[in-house]
Amino acid sequence: MRISWLVPVLLGAVLLGGCADGGDDPDRPAPTTAGPSASAAERTLRDYLLAADAGDCDEVKETVLLPEQVECADVRDQKGRWSGGDVDLETVPMRAEVVETSATVTVDWPKDPEDVWSLEYVDGSWRVVNADAGDGV
């Protein structure tokens, strides 16, 4: 009688022990920690486009990698550029690809060709690396 309950308990312990052991299996993927997300990169680019479209130089500087290179006169001159043609910058389709601390975000404009943007993850935040050549920033 005692053996009938002992076998399932031992079998369960062996199975649980095998699952818990990470081992040194080179084919087993290493645990990963949460890193920079694609959705956060898209949000940063959206914030950049909204700020640039509003002509808000201070906000543009908050979203770019090299804020000292932003010319505020250019930002003000380009006010309204991104929302032209009734584009809703909050909903324009974007897709991001993240590789470690770099992201490429593609904006699918409704009537224009797509734009591709580079972003870098620095000090816990995404920053726009390249301002589109046409925006004057």
Short mmCIF file of C-alpha atoms in Angstrom, two decimals:
data_model
loop_
_atom_site.label_atom_id
_atom_site.label_comp_id
_atom_site.label_asym_id
_atom_site.label_seq_id
_atom_site.Cartn_x
_atom_site.Cartn_y
_atom_site.Cartn_z
CA MET A 1 0.00 0.00 0.00
CA ARG A 2 2.74 2.46 0.86
CA ILE A 3 4.42 2.06 -2.52
CA SER A 4 1.27 3.02 -4.44
CA TRP A 5 1.43 6.65 -3.28
CA LEU A 6 5.23 6.86 -3.20
CA VAL A 7 5.75 6.19 -6.92
CA PRO A 8 3.64 9.14 -8.16
CA VAL A 9 5.26 11.49 -5.61
CA LEU A 10 8.78 10.49 -6.66
CA LEU A 11 7.89 10.67 -10.34
CA GLY A 12 6.48 14.17 -9.85
CA ALA A 13 9.60 15.29 -7.97
CA VAL A 14 11.86 13.99 -10.73
CA LEU A 15 9.82 15.71 -13.42
CA LEU A 16 9.70 19.02 -11.56
CA GLY A 17 13.41 18.87 -10.84
CA GLY A 18 14.19 18.31 -14.50
CA CYS A 19 12.06 21.27 -15.58
CA ALA A 20 13.55 23.63 -13.04
CA ASP A 21 17.16 22.97 -13.99
CA GLY A 22 18.41 25.50 -16.53
CA GLY A 23 21.48 23.37 -17.18
CA ASP A 24 24.22 24.25 -19.61
CA ASP A 25 22.32 23.27 -22.75
CA PRO A 26 23.70 25.47 -25.57
CA ASP A 27 20.50 24.99 -27.60
CA ARG A 28 18.33 26.39 -24.82
CA PRO A 29 17.65 30.12 -25.29
CA ALA A 30 19.12 32.33 -22.61
CA PRO A 31 16.69 34.20 -20.40
CA THR A 32 16.06 37.71 -21.61
CA THR A 33 15.20 40.86 -19.75
CA ALA A 34 12.73 43.41 -21.00
CA GLY A 35 14.53 45.90 -23.18
CA PRO A 36 13.57 48.72 -25.44
CA SER A 37 10.24 48.00 -27.08
CA ALA A 38 9.09 48.60 -30.63
CA SER A 39 5.91 50.32 -29.44
CA ALA A 40 7.96 52.78 -27.36
CA ALA A 41 10.10 53.58 -30.42
CA GLU A 42 6.94 54.24 -32.44
CA ARG A 43 5.59 56.47 -29.65
CA THR A 44 8.81 58.51 -29.64
CA LEU A 45 8.63 59.03 -33.38
CA ARG A 46 4.96 60.00 -33.08
CA ASP A 47 5.87 62.51 -30.36
CA TYR A 48 8.60 63.91 -32.61
CA LEU A 49 6.21 64.29 -35.56
CA LEU A 50 3.52 65.90 -33.40
CA ALA A 51 6.02 68.36 -31.89
CA ALA A 52 7.53 69.21 -35.27
CA ASP A 53 4.08 69.64 -36.78
CA ALA A 54 3.11 71.99 -33.94
CA GLY A 55 6.31 74.00 -34.42
CA ASP A 56 7.31 73.24 -30.81
CA CYS A 57 11.10 73.39 -30.80
CA ASP A 58 11.49 72.48 -27.11
CA GLU A 59 9.43 69.31 -27.57
CA VAL A 60 11.33 68.40 -30.74
CA LYS A 61 14.58 68.69 -28.79
CA GLU A 62 13.17 66.27 -26.18
CA THR A 63 12.79 63.55 -28.81
CA VAL A 64 16.04 63.77 -30.79
CA LEU A 65 19.47 62.32 -30.11
CA LEU A 66 21.33 65.60 -30.75
CA PRO A 67 19.09 68.44 -29.56
CA GLU A 68 21.90 70.97 -29.94
CA GLN A 69 21.69 70.53 -33.71
CA VAL A 70 17.98 71.46 -33.89
CA GLU A 71 17.38 74.90 -35.41
CA CYS A 72 14.26 76.35 -33.79
CA ALA A 73 13.62 78.70 -36.71
CA ASP A 74 13.43 75.66 -39.01
CA VAL A 75 11.04 73.90 -36.63
CA ARG A 76 8.74 76.93 -36.58
CA ASP A 77 8.93 77.29 -40.39
CA GLN A 78 7.85 73.66 -40.87
CA LYS A 79 4.78 74.00 -38.64
CA GLY A 80 1.87 72.00 -40.12
CA ARG A 81 4.05 70.07 -42.58
CA TRP A 82 3.38 66.58 -41.23
CA SER A 83 -0.38 66.89 -40.84
CA GLY A 84 -0.88 68.26 -44.34
CA GLY A 85 -3.53 66.48 -46.37
CA ASP A 86 -5.55 65.74 -43.26
CA VAL A 87 -3.06 63.20 -41.88
CA ASP A 88 -3.84 62.21 -38.29
CA LEU A 89 -0.42 61.87 -36.73
CA GLU A 90 -1.86 59.91 -33.79
CA THR A 91 -3.10 57.13 -36.06
CA VAL A 92 -0.84 57.13 -39.11
CA PRO A 93 0.41 53.53 -39.48
CA MET A 94 3.94 52.81 -38.27
CA ARG A 95 5.98 49.68 -37.83
CA ALA A 96 9.20 49.38 -35.88
CA GLU A 97 12.01 46.88 -35.97
CA VAL A 98 14.28 46.81 -32.93
CA VAL A 99 17.75 45.31 -32.80
CA GLU A 100 19.32 45.72 -29.37
CA THR A 101 19.39 49.52 -28.85
CA SER A 102 18.64 50.59 -32.42
CA ALA A 103 15.28 50.86 -34.12
CA THR A 104 14.06 51.52 -37.61
CA VAL A 105 10.55 52.94 -37.73
CA THR A 106 8.68 53.10 -41.03
CA VAL A 107 5.79 55.54 -41.42
CA ASP A 108 3.18 54.55 -44.01
CA TRP A 109 1.79 57.90 -45.16
CA PRO A 110 -1.72 57.66 -46.66
CA LYS A 111 -0.91 59.40 -49.97
CA ASP A 112 2.88 59.60 -50.00
CA PRO A 113 5.68 57.07 -50.05
CA GLU A 114 6.75 55.65 -46.73
CA ASP A 115 9.48 57.29 -44.63
CA VAL A 116 12.07 55.35 -42.68
CA TRP A 117 13.51 56.77 -39.45
CA SER A 118 16.39 55.65 -37.26
CA LEU A 119 16.16 55.78 -33.48
CA GLU A 120 18.62 54.93 -30.70
CA TYR A 121 17.86 53.84 -27.16
CA VAL A 122 19.94 56.04 -24.87
CA ASP A 123 19.68 56.45 -21.10
CA GLY A 124 16.37 54.61 -20.95
CA SER A 125 14.61 56.48 -23.78
CA TRP A 126 14.29 56.27 -27.54
CA ARG A 127 15.68 59.24 -29.48
CA VAL A 128 15.25 60.11 -33.15
CA VAL A 129 18.63 59.95 -34.88
CA ASN A 130 17.76 61.22 -38.32
CA ALA A 131 15.26 63.94 -38.96
CA ASP A 132 13.73 63.42 -42.38
CA ALA A 133 15.61 65.47 -44.98
CA GLY A 134 12.42 67.23 -46.02
CA ASP A 135 11.47 68.57 -42.62
CA GLY A 136 14.33 71.03 -42.29
CA VAL A 137 15.13 70.00 -38.72
#
